[in-house]
Amino acid sequence: MAVTLLALFTACKKDFLSTTPPDRVVAENFFNTASDLKIYLNAMYEDRMPTYNAQTNVNNVMLDLRSDVLINSNVITPELNQVSATGVAGNGTATDTWATGFKNIRQDNYLLHYALPKVEKTPASAHFLGEAYFFRALDYFTLLKQYGDLPIVTDLIADDDVANLYMPRKSRYDVAKQIISDLDVAIAGLFPKGQGEAVPGRVNKESAIVLKSRVALYEGSWEYYHGRRSTPFAVAGKDGREFLEMVEPAMQQLIATQGTRIYRTGIEPYNQLFAQNDMSTVDGVFWYRVYDPTKTSFSHNFYVKVIDNAASITDHLVDQYLNKDGSPQIVPTSYGELNTLSTQLDPRFRQTIWTPDRGPAGKIPGRELFTLNLRYPVNAPVLSVATNFISTGYRNWKGAILTSAVPARDGVDDILIRYEEGLLNLAEAKAILGTITQGDIDKTVNVLRSRVGMANMSLGAVAAFPSSAYKEELGFSPTDPNIVNEIRRERTIELALEGYRLDDIKRWAVYDKTINGYTPRGAQLQEFLSYFNDPAKLTADGTSVAGINFPLLITSGTNQNVAAFAGSGRMNPYFKSPQFQQGAQGFYIDPTRDYLAFVPQAQIQLYKAQANVILTQNPGWK
């Protein structure tokens, strides 16, 4: 039955918002019970939860790839390299964000349209209706981040209802209000995690509350910062306060039941939070995808973080870590050796980025079959690993799975929404509004820091930090109070590599400040030269050097495979490109265009032809 119903949504021929089902009899005899809703929603989960099926960009090792903190090891990120872009909007495809988003919204509306009038009035039904409202909010939020203003459709639309089928775009303010409204309904109906129908892997009340805080912070800060900078993406007459003030009531509701409970088990709880086989009992993990190794060919690929075929972390993450005592790094510190940083910086550095004091990676219990016996990640195509290397030297270690029997096939669940994000949303909203207190910091930021033994944040200490601690190119705003910037830093560190960075620098209106002119840098090249070019060190770690021609890492001549920036000595991962040489142009995005994607031209033309409605294009696109 679920397959039959979902097949209705593939029959649309006129527009992504067209919703008339070809067989009303099926729908009119369905959606009567909670079980009916559950069957329908089961298939919707597959469309909205990430599925990883290869060691490519289709895995959660790459979630921050289009931002400044993570790069592909040997390919320049095209979205950040817009020097020659023409700004001509494309036609779109059947699987782009616009098409997929409105297809999903059509599914949401279909269920709600038929279920609301007749489904049995039980707590289970209320929960599943809450899931539908949650998904519609999530679907609209995905579109909001990509396009801004949108047509708002909250019911079925008949093919001949031209007035509603081809509605103009509403302000992003109105879209965000609709999302919040849907989430309020979802929160009211959903069971808490582990109760009733909120079983492992399903949406629950807590995840809806955190999503509400995320949406409110996103739209509020977007309106606030873009309005202050008078960008083309500002919302006329809005300063963001309305949304920012929604965050605290939502999160206080959650704090009242969750308190300070987050995962604290083991000597590296931050790292191993992401490597748990059963998230149902993990404090602070609210929504997650369940992986059963007996039913899947691939899990979510955290295992590749232990070997050198993933993306490369950059200096824009490393240089943001505070010292373990809570004080800002002195700039040259980041140029020090990895083992020094391991002991000196916020413990989350060591639990996020591999350091050689762990010993040869191939001798870590549980990883012997999958990793070379090297204490440093390979940073160039050498040692018969072809293109598998980490070009900055900063290997991702966060959430490394240490017990897989088969590569990429394990039962580790994939976290989608967690409590810590909600706490940071609260802290940031209050910091922007100027109402944050030490008490707020103690129940948000310091809860996260205490888990890893990091010094507590103090409002007084932060106020005394020098302005040099807040470089604009790292995503900070030197004109804002120090506490606003420190909450930004805390968010970047805590949520590193989880896919939040691009959204953050866009809503802070610093996307162009962070990206333009940026030439990514890595670790100290000499540290790697001293290791990989020393046969004795490699042999001692268990790597056979028989038949290897030294030096492995070559810094000049026709066989050059590594290079460093003058002065700092840090690796230049893109040294072969003139655009990324010392003092060259680096990355570039158009600050008047690239904060939002283009509206597909095919849709603009369709609206005009079918209803004489102007579907406006986003700023800067032609």
Coordinates of C-alpha atoms in Angstrom, one line a residue:
M1 CA 0.0 0.0 0.0
A2 CA 2.8 2.5 0.9
V3 CA 4.4 1.9 -2.5
T4 CA 1.1 2.4 -4.3
L5 CA 0.5 5.7 -2.5
L6 CA 4.0 7.1 -3.0
A7 CA 3.9 6.1 -6.7
L8 CA 1.2 8.8 -7.1
F9 CA 3.8 11.4 -6.6
T10 CA 5.9 10.3 -9.6
A11 CA 3.1 10.9 -12.1
C12 CA 3.2 14.7 -12.0
K13 CA 3.7 16.1 -15.5
K14 CA 2.9 19.8 -15.2
D15 CA 4.7 21.2 -12.2
F16 CA 6.4 20.1 -8.9
L17 CA 3.4 21.5 -6.9
S18 CA 0.7 19.6 -8.9
T19 CA -0.9 17.2 -6.4
T20 CA -4.1 15.7 -7.8
P21 CA -3.8 11.9 -7.2
P22 CA -4.8 9.7 -10.2
D23 CA -6.7 7.3 -7.9
R24 CA -8.7 9.0 -5.1
V25 CA -10.3 5.7 -4.1
V26 CA -6.9 4.5 -2.7
A27 CA -6.5 7.6 -0.6
E28 CA -10.1 7.8 0.6
N29 CA -9.8 4.3 1.9
F30 CA -6.5 4.8 3.6
F31 CA -5.3 7.2 6.4
N32 CA -7.9 6.0 8.8
T33 CA -5.6 4.5 11.5
A34 CA -2.3 5.3 13.1
S35 CA -1.0 2.2 11.4
D36 CA -1.9 3.7 8.0
L37 CA 0.0 6.8 8.8
K38 CA 3.0 4.9 9.9
I39 CA 3.1 2.8 6.7
Y40 CA 3.0 6.0 4.6
L41 CA 5.6 7.8 6.7
N42 CA 8.0 4.9 6.6
A43 CA 8.7 5.5 3.0
M44 CA 9.0 9.2 3.5
Y45 CA 11.9 8.6 6.0
E46 CA 13.9 7.1 3.1
D47 CA 13.6 10.4 1.2
R48 CA 14.6 12.6 4.0
M49 CA 17.3 10.7 5.9
P50 CA 20.7 10.6 4.3
T51 CA 21.7 7.3 2.8
Y52 CA 25.4 6.6 2.2
N53 CA 26.3 4.1 -0.5
A54 CA 29.9 4.8 -1.6
Q55 CA 33.2 6.2 -0.5
T56 CA 32.6 9.4 -2.5
N57 CA 30.9 12.7 -1.6
V58 CA 27.9 10.6 -0.7
N59 CA 29.0 10.1 2.8
N60 CA 29.1 12.1 6.0
V61 CA 32.9 12.5 5.9
M62 CA 32.3 15.3 3.4
L63 CA 29.5 17.3 5.1
D64 CA 31.5 20.5 5.4
L65 CA 33.1 20.2 2.0
R66 CA 31.7 23.4 0.4
S67 CA 32.9 25.5 3.3
D68 CA 36.3 26.9 4.4
V69 CA 37.1 24.2 7.0
L70 CA 37.2 21.2 4.7
I71 CA 38.6 20.7 1.2
N72 CA 38.9 17.8 -1.2
S73 CA 42.4 16.6 -1.0
N74 CA 43.2 17.1 -4.7
V75 CA 40.2 18.9 -6.4
I76 CA 39.5 22.6 -5.9
T77 CA 36.0 23.0 -4.6
P78 CA 34.0 24.3 -7.6
E79 CA 31.4 26.1 -5.5
L80 CA 34.1 28.3 -4.0
N81 CA 36.0 28.9 -7.2
Q82 CA 33.6 31.3 -9.0
V83 CA 36.2 33.6 -10.6
S84 CA 35.0 32.9 -14.1
A85 CA 31.3 32.2 -13.3
T86 CA 28.9 34.1 -15.6
G87 CA 25.9 34.1 -13.2
V88 CA 23.6 32.6 -15.8
A89 CA 20.9 30.6 -14.1
G90 CA 20.4 27.0 -15.3
N91 CA 17.1 25.3 -16.2
G92 CA 17.3 23.0 -13.2
T93 CA 16.8 19.2 -13.2
A94 CA 14.2 16.7 -12.0
T95 CA 16.5 15.9 -9.1
D96 CA 17.7 19.3 -8.0
T97 CA 16.9 20.9 -4.7
W98 CA 13.8 22.8 -6.0
A99 CA 12.3 19.7 -7.7
T100 CA 13.1 17.3 -4.8
G101 CA 11.9 19.8 -2.2
F102 CA 8.5 20.4 -3.7
K103 CA 8.1 16.7 -4.5
N104 CA 8.6 16.0 -0.8
I105 CA 6.2 18.9 0.2
R106 CA 3.6 17.4 -2.1
Q107 CA 3.9 14.1 -0.1
D108 CA 3.6 15.9 3.2
N109 CA 0.5 17.8 2.0
Y110 CA -1.0 14.6 0.6
L111 CA -0.9 12.8 3.9
L112 CA -2.2 15.8 5.9
H113 CA -5.0 16.5 3.5
Y114 CA -6.4 13.0 3.7
A115 CA -5.6 12.1 7.3
L116 CA -6.6 15.2 9.2
P117 CA -10.3 15.0 8.7
K118 CA -10.7 11.3 9.4
V119 CA -7.8 9.5 11.1
E120 CA -8.6 8.0 14.5
K121 CA -8.1 10.4 17.4
T122 CA -5.4 8.6 19.4
P123 CA -2.0 9.6 20.8
A124 CA -0.4 7.4 18.2
S125 CA -2.2 9.2 15.4
A126 CA -1.2 12.5 16.9
H127 CA 2.4 11.4 16.9
F128 CA 2.4 10.4 13.3
L129 CA 0.7 13.6 12.2
G130 CA 3.5 15.3 14.1
E131 CA 6.0 13.5 12.0
A132 CA 4.3 14.8 8.9
Y133 CA 4.4 18.4 10.1
F134 CA 8.0 17.9 11.1
F135 CA 8.9 16.7 7.6
R136 CA 7.1 19.5 5.9
A137 CA 9.0 22.0 8.1
L138 CA 12.2 20.2 7.3
D139 CA 11.5 20.2 3.6
Y140 CA 10.7 23.9 3.6
F141 CA 13.8 24.7 5.6
T142 CA 16.0 22.9 3.1
L143 CA 14.4 25.1 0.4
L144 CA 14.6 28.2 2.4
K145 CA 18.4 27.8 2.9
Q146 CA 18.9 27.3 -0.8
Y147 CA 16.5 29.8 -2.3
G148 CA 15.2 32.2 0.3
D149 CA 11.7 33.4 -0.8
L150 CA 9.4 30.5 -1.9
P151 CA 5.9 29.7 -2.9
I152 CA 4.0 28.5 0.2
V153 CA 1.8 25.5 -0.4
T154 CA 0.1 23.8 2.6
D155 CA -2.6 21.7 0.9
L156 CA -3.4 19.7 -2.2
I157 CA -3.6 21.6 -5.5
A158 CA -5.7 20.4 -8.4
D159 CA -4.1 20.5 -11.9
D160 CA -6.7 23.0 -13.1
D161 CA -6.3 25.3 -10.0
V162 CA -3.9 27.7 -11.8
A163 CA -4.2 30.5 -9.2
N164 CA -2.8 28.2 -6.5
L165 CA -0.6 26.0 -8.6
Y166 CA 1.5 28.9 -9.8
M167 CA 1.7 31.2 -6.8
P168 CA 4.5 33.8 -6.6
R169 CA 7.2 33.5 -4.1
K170 CA 6.5 34.7 -0.5
S171 CA 9.1 36.5 1.6
R172 CA 11.5 34.3 3.4
Y173 CA 10.1 35.8 6.6
D174 CA 6.7 34.3 5.7
V175 CA 8.3 31.0 4.8
A176 CA 10.1 30.8 8.2
K177 CA 6.9 31.7 10.0
Q178 CA 5.2 28.8 8.3
I179 CA 8.1 26.4 9.2
I180 CA 7.8 27.5 12.9
S181 CA 4.1 27.0 12.8
D182 CA 4.5 23.5 11.5
L183 CA 7.0 22.7 14.1
D184 CA 4.8 23.9 16.9
V185 CA 2.1 21.5 15.8
A186 CA 4.7 18.7 15.5
I187 CA 6.0 19.4 19.0
A188 CA 2.5 19.2 20.5
G189 CA 1.8 15.8 19.0
L190 CA 5.1 14.0 19.1
F191 CA 6.1 11.6 21.8
P192 CA 9.4 12.1 23.7
K193 CA 12.3 9.9 22.7
G194 CA 11.7 6.3 23.7
Q195 CA 8.1 6.7 24.6
G196 CA 5.0 5.6 22.6
E197 CA 5.7 5.7 18.9
A198 CA 9.0 7.5 19.2
V199 CA 11.0 4.3 18.7
P200 CA 14.6 4.2 17.6
G201 CA 15.2 6.1 14.3
R202 CA 11.8 7.9 14.4
V203 CA 11.3 11.6 14.9
N204 CA 10.4 12.7 18.5
K205 CA 9.5 15.7 20.5
E206 CA 13.1 16.6 21.4
S207 CA 14.3 16.6 17.8
A208 CA 11.4 18.9 16.8
I209 CA 12.3 21.3 19.5
V210 CA 16.0 21.5 18.4
L211 CA 14.9 21.9 14.8
K212 CA 12.7 24.8 15.9
S213 CA 15.6 26.4 17.6
R214 CA 17.7 25.9 14.5
V215 CA 15.2 27.5 12.2
A216 CA 14.6 30.4 14.5
L217 CA 18.3 31.1 14.9
Y218 CA 19.0 30.7 11.2
E219 CA 16.3 33.1 10.0
G220 CA 16.8 35.5 12.9
S221 CA 20.5 35.8 12.4
W222 CA 20.1 36.0 8.6
E223 CA 17.8 38.9 8.9
Y224 CA 19.9 40.5 11.6
Y225 CA 23.3 40.3 9.9
H226 CA 22.2 40.8 6.3
G227 CA 20.2 43.8 7.4
R228 CA 23.2 45.3 9.2
R229 CA 25.4 44.9 6.2
S230 CA 22.7 46.0 3.8
T231 CA 23.3 43.1 1.5
P232 CA 21.0 42.2 -1.4
F233 CA 19.7 39.4 0.8
A234 CA 18.4 41.5 3.6
V235 CA 14.7 41.3 4.5
A236 CA 13.0 44.7 4.3
G237 CA 11.7 45.9 7.7
K238 CA 13.0 42.9 9.6
D239 CA 15.9 42.8 12.1
G240 CA 15.6 39.1 13.1
R241 CA 14.6 39.8 16.7
E242 CA 11.2 38.1 16.3
F243 CA 12.9 34.8 15.4
L244 CA 15.8 35.1 17.8
E245 CA 13.4 35.5 20.7
M246 CA 11.7 32.2 19.8
V247 CA 14.9 30.2 20.6
E248 CA 14.9 30.6 24.4
P249 CA 11.3 29.5 25.1
A250 CA 11.8 26.4 22.9
M251 CA 15.1 25.3 24.4
Q252 CA 14.0 26.0 28.0
Q253 CA 11.2 23.5 27.4
L254 CA 13.9 21.0 26.5
I255 CA 16.4 21.9 29.2
A256 CA 13.6 21.4 31.8
T257 CA 13.6 17.7 31.0
Q258 CA 17.1 17.1 29.6
G259 CA 19.1 19.2 31.9
T260 CA 22.9 18.6 31.5
R261 CA 22.6 15.0 30.3
I262 CA 24.9 14.4 27.3
Y263 CA 27.1 11.5 26.4
R264 CA 30.1 11.4 28.8
T265 CA 31.3 7.8 28.6
G266 CA 35.0 6.8 28.1
I267 CA 38.2 8.8 27.9
E268 CA 37.2 10.4 24.7
P269 CA 33.5 10.9 24.9
Y270 CA 33.2 13.6 22.3
N271 CA 35.0 11.5 19.7
Q272 CA 33.2 8.3 20.5
L273 CA 29.7 9.8 20.7
F274 CA 29.6 9.4 16.9
A275 CA 30.7 5.7 17.0
Q276 CA 27.9 4.1 19.0
N277 CA 26.0 1.1 17.7
D278 CA 22.8 1.9 19.5
M279 CA 21.9 5.6 19.9
S280 CA 18.6 4.8 21.6
T281 CA 20.2 5.0 25.1
V282 CA 22.7 7.7 24.3
D283 CA 22.0 10.9 26.2
G284 CA 21.5 13.9 23.9
V285 CA 21.1 12.1 20.7
F286 CA 17.5 12.7 19.5
W287 CA 17.1 11.8 15.9
Y288 CA 19.4 9.3 14.1
R289 CA 19.4 6.8 11.3
V290 CA 19.6 3.2 12.5
Y291 CA 22.0 1.0 10.6
D292 CA 21.7 -2.8 10.5
P293 CA 24.8 -4.4 9.0
T294 CA 22.9 -7.5 8.1
K295 CA 20.6 -5.4 5.8
T296 CA 22.9 -2.8 4.2
S297 CA 26.0 -2.9 2.0
F298 CA 27.3 0.4 3.4
S299 CA 27.0 2.3 6.7
H300 CA 27.6 6.0 6.9
N301 CA 31.3 5.5 6.3
F302 CA 32.9 6.9 9.4
Y303 CA 35.4 4.2 9.1
V304 CA 37.2 6.1 6.3
K305 CA 38.2 8.7 8.8
V306 CA 41.0 6.4 9.9
I307 CA 42.5 6.1 6.4
D308 CA 43.7 8.6 3.9
N309 CA 41.0 8.8 1.3
A310 CA 38.7 11.4 2.7
A311 CA 38.6 15.2 2.6
S312 CA 41.3 17.4 4.3
I313 CA 40.7 19.7 7.2
T314 CA 42.1 23.2 6.9
D315 CA 43.8 25.8 9.0
H316 CA 40.4 27.6 9.2
L317 CA 39.3 25.0 11.7
V318 CA 42.6 24.3 13.4
D319 CA 43.3 28.0 14.1
Q320 CA 40.0 28.5 15.9
Y321 CA 40.7 26.1 18.8
L322 CA 41.3 27.8 22.1
N323 CA 44.1 26.7 24.4
K324 CA 43.0 24.1 27.0
D325 CA 43.0 26.8 29.7
G326 CA 40.4 28.8 27.6
S327 CA 42.7 31.5 26.3
P328 CA 43.0 32.3 22.6
Q329 CA 45.8 30.7 20.6
I330 CA 48.7 32.9 19.8
V331 CA 48.8 32.7 16.0
P332 CA 52.1 30.9 15.6
T333 CA 50.8 28.1 17.9
S334 CA 48.9 26.6 15.0
Y335 CA 52.1 26.3 13.1
G336 CA 53.5 24.0 15.8
E337 CA 53.8 20.3 15.7
L338 CA 50.6 18.2 15.9
N339 CA 51.7 16.5 19.2
T340 CA 52.1 19.9 20.8
L341 CA 48.7 21.0 19.7
S342 CA 47.3 17.7 20.9
T343 CA 48.3 18.6 24.5
Q344 CA 48.0 22.3 24.4
L345 CA 44.6 23.0 22.7
D346 CA 41.0 22.3 23.7
P347 CA 40.7 18.5 24.1
R348 CA 38.2 18.4 21.2
F349 CA 41.1 19.2 18.9
R350 CA 42.7 15.8 19.7
Q351 CA 39.3 14.1 19.5
T352 CA 38.6 15.7 16.1
I353 CA 42.0 15.7 14.3
W354 CA 44.4 12.8 14.2
T355 CA 47.7 13.3 16.0
P356 CA 50.8 11.1 15.7
D357 CA 51.1 10.5 19.4
R358 CA 48.4 7.9 19.0
G359 CA 51.1 5.7 17.3
P360 CA 50.9 3.9 14.0
A361 CA 47.3 4.0 12.8
G362 CA 47.4 0.4 11.6
K363 CA 48.2 -0.8 15.1
I364 CA 45.1 0.6 16.7
P365 CA 42.9 -2.2 18.0
G366 CA 40.1 -2.8 15.6
R367 CA 41.8 -1.1 12.6
E368 CA 44.7 -3.5 11.8
L369 CA 43.2 -4.7 8.6
F370 CA 42.3 -1.3 7.1
T371 CA 45.1 1.1 7.8
L372 CA 48.8 1.6 7.0
N373 CA 51.3 1.3 9.8
L374 CA 52.0 5.0 9.8
R375 CA 51.7 7.6 12.6
Y376 CA 51.2 10.4 10.1
P377 CA 48.5 10.5 7.4
V378 CA 49.9 10.2 3.9
N379 CA 50.0 13.8 2.5
A380 CA 50.9 13.1 -1.1
P381 CA 50.3 10.3 -3.7
V382 CA 53.1 8.0 -2.4
L383 CA 53.6 4.6 -0.9
S384 CA 51.4 2.8 -3.5
V385 CA 48.2 4.5 -2.1
A386 CA 47.6 6.3 -5.5
T387 CA 45.3 9.3 -4.9
N388 CA 44.5 8.4 -1.3
F389 CA 46.0 11.1 0.8
I390 CA 45.3 14.0 3.1
S391 CA 46.8 17.0 1.4
T392 CA 46.7 19.3 4.4
G393 CA 48.0 16.7 6.9
Y394 CA 45.0 17.2 9.1
R395 CA 43.2 13.9 9.2
N396 CA 39.6 13.7 10.4
W397 CA 39.5 11.5 13.5
K398 CA 36.1 12.6 14.9
G399 CA 33.8 9.5 15.4
A400 CA 36.4 7.0 14.1
I401 CA 34.9 3.5 14.3
L402 CA 37.4 1.1 15.9
T403 CA 35.5 -2.2 15.8
S404 CA 34.3 -2.7 12.2
A405 CA 34.8 -6.3 11.0
V406 CA 34.1 -5.2 7.4
P407 CA 35.0 -1.8 5.9
A408 CA 32.0 0.5 5.6
R409 CA 29.6 -2.1 6.9
D410 CA 28.8 -1.8 10.6
G411 CA 25.9 -1.0 12.9
V412 CA 27.0 2.4 14.0
D413 CA 24.0 4.8 14.0
D414 CA 24.2 8.1 12.2
I415 CA 23.4 11.2 14.3
L416 CA 21.1 13.7 12.7
I417 CA 19.9 16.0 15.5
R418 CA 21.5 16.2 18.9
Y419 CA 21.0 18.3 22.1
E420 CA 24.3 20.0 22.0
E421 CA 23.3 22.0 18.9
G422 CA 20.2 23.2 20.6
L423 CA 22.2 24.5 23.6
L424 CA 24.5 26.4 21.2
N425 CA 21.5 27.8 19.4
L426 CA 20.2 29.2 22.7
A427 CA 23.6 30.7 23.6
E428 CA 24.0 32.3 20.2
A429 CA 20.5 33.8 20.1
K430 CA 20.9 35.3 23.5
A431 CA 24.4 36.6 22.7
I432 CA 23.1 38.4 19.6
L433 CA 20.2 39.8 21.5
G434 CA 22.5 41.1 24.2
T435 CA 20.8 39.2 27.0
I436 CA 23.2 36.3 27.7
T437 CA 24.3 35.8 31.3
Q438 CA 26.9 33.7 33.0
G439 CA 24.0 31.4 34.1
D440 CA 23.1 30.9 30.4
I441 CA 26.7 30.0 29.5
D442 CA 26.9 27.6 32.4
K443 CA 23.9 25.6 31.2
T444 CA 24.9 25.6 27.6
V445 CA 28.5 26.1 26.6
N446 CA 30.0 24.9 29.8
V447 CA 27.9 21.7 29.8
L448 CA 29.7 20.8 26.5
R449 CA 33.2 21.8 27.8
S450 CA 32.9 19.9 31.0
R451 CA 32.5 16.6 29.1
V452 CA 36.1 16.9 27.7
G453 CA 37.8 18.7 30.6
M454 CA 38.0 22.0 28.8
A455 CA 38.2 25.2 30.9
N456 CA 34.8 26.8 31.5
M457 CA 33.8 29.9 29.5
S458 CA 33.6 33.1 31.6
L459 CA 31.9 36.3 30.5
G460 CA 34.5 38.3 32.3
A461 CA 37.5 36.5 30.7
V462 CA 36.0 36.6 27.2
A463 CA 35.4 40.4 27.5
A464 CA 39.2 40.8 28.0
F465 CA 40.2 38.8 24.9
P466 CA 42.2 40.9 22.4
S467 CA 40.6 42.0 19.1
S468 CA 43.3 40.0 17.3
A469 CA 41.4 36.8 18.5
Y470 CA 38.6 37.6 16.0
K471 CA 39.8 37.5 12.4
E472 CA 37.2 38.2 9.9
E473 CA 38.5 35.6 7.5
L474 CA 37.8 32.9 10.1
G475 CA 34.1 33.9 10.3
F476 CA 34.3 36.3 13.2
S477 CA 32.8 39.8 13.3
P478 CA 35.3 42.2 14.9
T479 CA 32.6 44.9 15.4
D480 CA 30.4 42.5 17.5
P481 CA 30.9 41.9 21.3
N482 CA 33.5 39.3 22.1
I483 CA 30.9 37.0 23.5
V484 CA 29.1 36.8 20.2
N485 CA 32.3 35.7 18.5
E486 CA 33.2 33.2 21.2
I487 CA 29.8 31.5 20.8
R488 CA 30.5 31.4 17.1
R489 CA 33.9 29.8 17.9
E490 CA 32.3 27.3 20.3
R491 CA 29.8 26.3 17.6
T492 CA 32.4 25.8 15.0
I493 CA 34.5 23.6 17.3
E494 CA 31.6 21.5 18.8
L495 CA 29.8 21.0 15.5
A496 CA 32.9 20.7 13.3
L497 CA 32.5 18.5 10.2
E498 CA 28.8 17.9 10.9
G499 CA 27.6 20.1 8.0
Y500 CA 26.8 23.3 9.8
R501 CA 29.7 25.6 8.7
L502 CA 28.4 26.7 5.3
D503 CA 25.0 27.6 6.7
D504 CA 26.6 29.5 9.5
I505 CA 28.9 31.7 7.5
K506 CA 26.1 32.5 5.1
R507 CA 23.6 33.5 7.8
W508 CA 26.3 35.6 9.6
A509 CA 26.8 37.4 6.3
V510 CA 30.5 36.6 6.2
Y511 CA 30.5 34.0 3.4
D512 CA 32.5 36.3 1.1
K513 CA 34.7 37.6 4.0
T514 CA 35.6 34.0 4.8
I515 CA 36.1 32.6 1.3
N516 CA 37.3 35.4 -0.9
G517 CA 41.1 35.4 -1.2
Y518 CA 41.4 32.3 0.9
T519 CA 44.3 29.9 0.1
P520 CA 43.9 26.8 2.3
R521 CA 46.8 25.9 4.5
G522 CA 47.7 22.7 6.3
A523 CA 50.1 21.4 9.0
Q524 CA 53.8 22.1 9.2
L525 CA 55.3 20.4 6.1
Q526 CA 58.7 19.9 7.7
E527 CA 57.1 17.7 10.4
F528 CA 55.9 15.3 7.6
L529 CA 59.2 15.6 5.6
S530 CA 61.1 14.5 8.7
Y531 CA 58.9 11.4 9.1
F532 CA 58.2 10.2 5.6
N533 CA 61.7 10.7 4.3
D534 CA 63.3 8.8 7.2
P535 CA 63.4 5.0 6.5
A536 CA 64.3 4.3 10.1
K537 CA 61.1 5.9 11.4
L538 CA 58.9 4.2 8.9
T539 CA 60.6 0.8 9.7
A540 CA 60.2 1.3 13.5
D541 CA 56.5 1.9 13.0
G542 CA 56.1 -1.3 11.0
T543 CA 56.1 -0.1 7.4
S544 CA 58.4 -2.0 5.0
V545 CA 60.7 0.3 3.1
A546 CA 62.1 -2.4 0.8
G547 CA 62.1 -1.2 -2.8
I548 CA 61.0 2.4 -1.8
N549 CA 62.9 5.2 -3.4
F550 CA 63.7 8.0 -1.0
P551 CA 62.9 10.8 -0.6
L552 CA 59.1 10.1 -0.7
L553 CA 58.1 13.8 -0.3
I554 CA 59.8 16.0 -2.8
T555 CA 59.7 19.8 -2.5
S556 CA 61.2 20.9 -5.8
G557 CA 61.9 19.7 -9.4
T558 CA 59.8 17.9 -11.9
N559 CA 58.8 15.2 -9.3
Q560 CA 57.6 17.7 -6.7
N561 CA 54.6 16.4 -4.8
V562 CA 54.5 18.7 -1.8
A563 CA 55.0 22.4 -1.1
A564 CA 54.7 24.9 1.8
F565 CA 53.9 28.6 2.1
A566 CA 56.9 30.8 2.8
G567 CA 57.1 32.1 6.3
S568 CA 54.6 29.8 8.0
G569 CA 56.0 26.6 6.6
R570 CA 52.4 25.2 6.4
M571 CA 51.4 22.9 3.5
N572 CA 49.9 24.3 0.4
P573 CA 47.4 21.6 -0.7
Y574 CA 46.8 23.3 -4.1
F575 CA 50.4 24.3 -4.8
K576 CA 50.1 23.1 -8.4
S577 CA 47.4 25.8 -9.2
P578 CA 48.7 29.3 -9.9
Q579 CA 45.5 30.6 -8.4
F580 CA 46.6 29.2 -5.0
Q581 CA 50.2 30.2 -4.9
Q582 CA 51.5 32.6 -2.2
G583 CA 49.8 35.9 -2.6
A584 CA 47.5 34.7 -5.4
Q585 CA 43.8 35.2 -5.7
G586 CA 42.6 32.0 -4.0
F587 CA 38.9 31.1 -3.7
Y588 CA 36.2 33.5 -4.8
I589 CA 32.4 33.8 -4.6
D590 CA 30.3 36.6 -5.8
P591 CA 29.0 38.4 -2.6
T592 CA 26.0 39.9 -4.5
R593 CA 24.9 36.5 -5.8
D594 CA 26.3 33.3 -4.2
Y595 CA 24.6 33.4 -0.9
L596 CA 21.5 31.9 -2.6
A597 CA 21.1 29.5 -5.5
F598 CA 19.4 30.4 -8.8
V599 CA 15.7 29.7 -9.2
P600 CA 15.5 27.2 -12.2
Q601 CA 14.8 29.1 -15.4
A602 CA 12.5 26.3 -16.5
Q603 CA 10.2 27.1 -13.5
I604 CA 10.2 30.8 -14.2
Q605 CA 9.2 30.1 -17.8
L606 CA 6.5 27.6 -16.8
Y607 CA 4.9 30.1 -14.3
K608 CA 4.9 32.8 -17.0
A609 CA 3.5 30.5 -19.7
Q610 CA 0.8 28.8 -17.6
A611 CA -0.4 31.6 -15.4
N612 CA 1.3 34.8 -16.5
V613 CA 2.9 34.8 -13.0
I614 CA 6.4 36.2 -12.4
L615 CA 8.5 33.8 -10.4
T616 CA 11.3 36.2 -9.5
Q617 CA 14.9 35.3 -9.8
N618 CA 17.4 35.6 -6.9
P619 CA 19.8 38.6 -6.7
G620 CA 22.8 38.5 -9.1
W621 CA 21.5 35.7 -11.3
K622 CA 20.7 36.3 -14.9

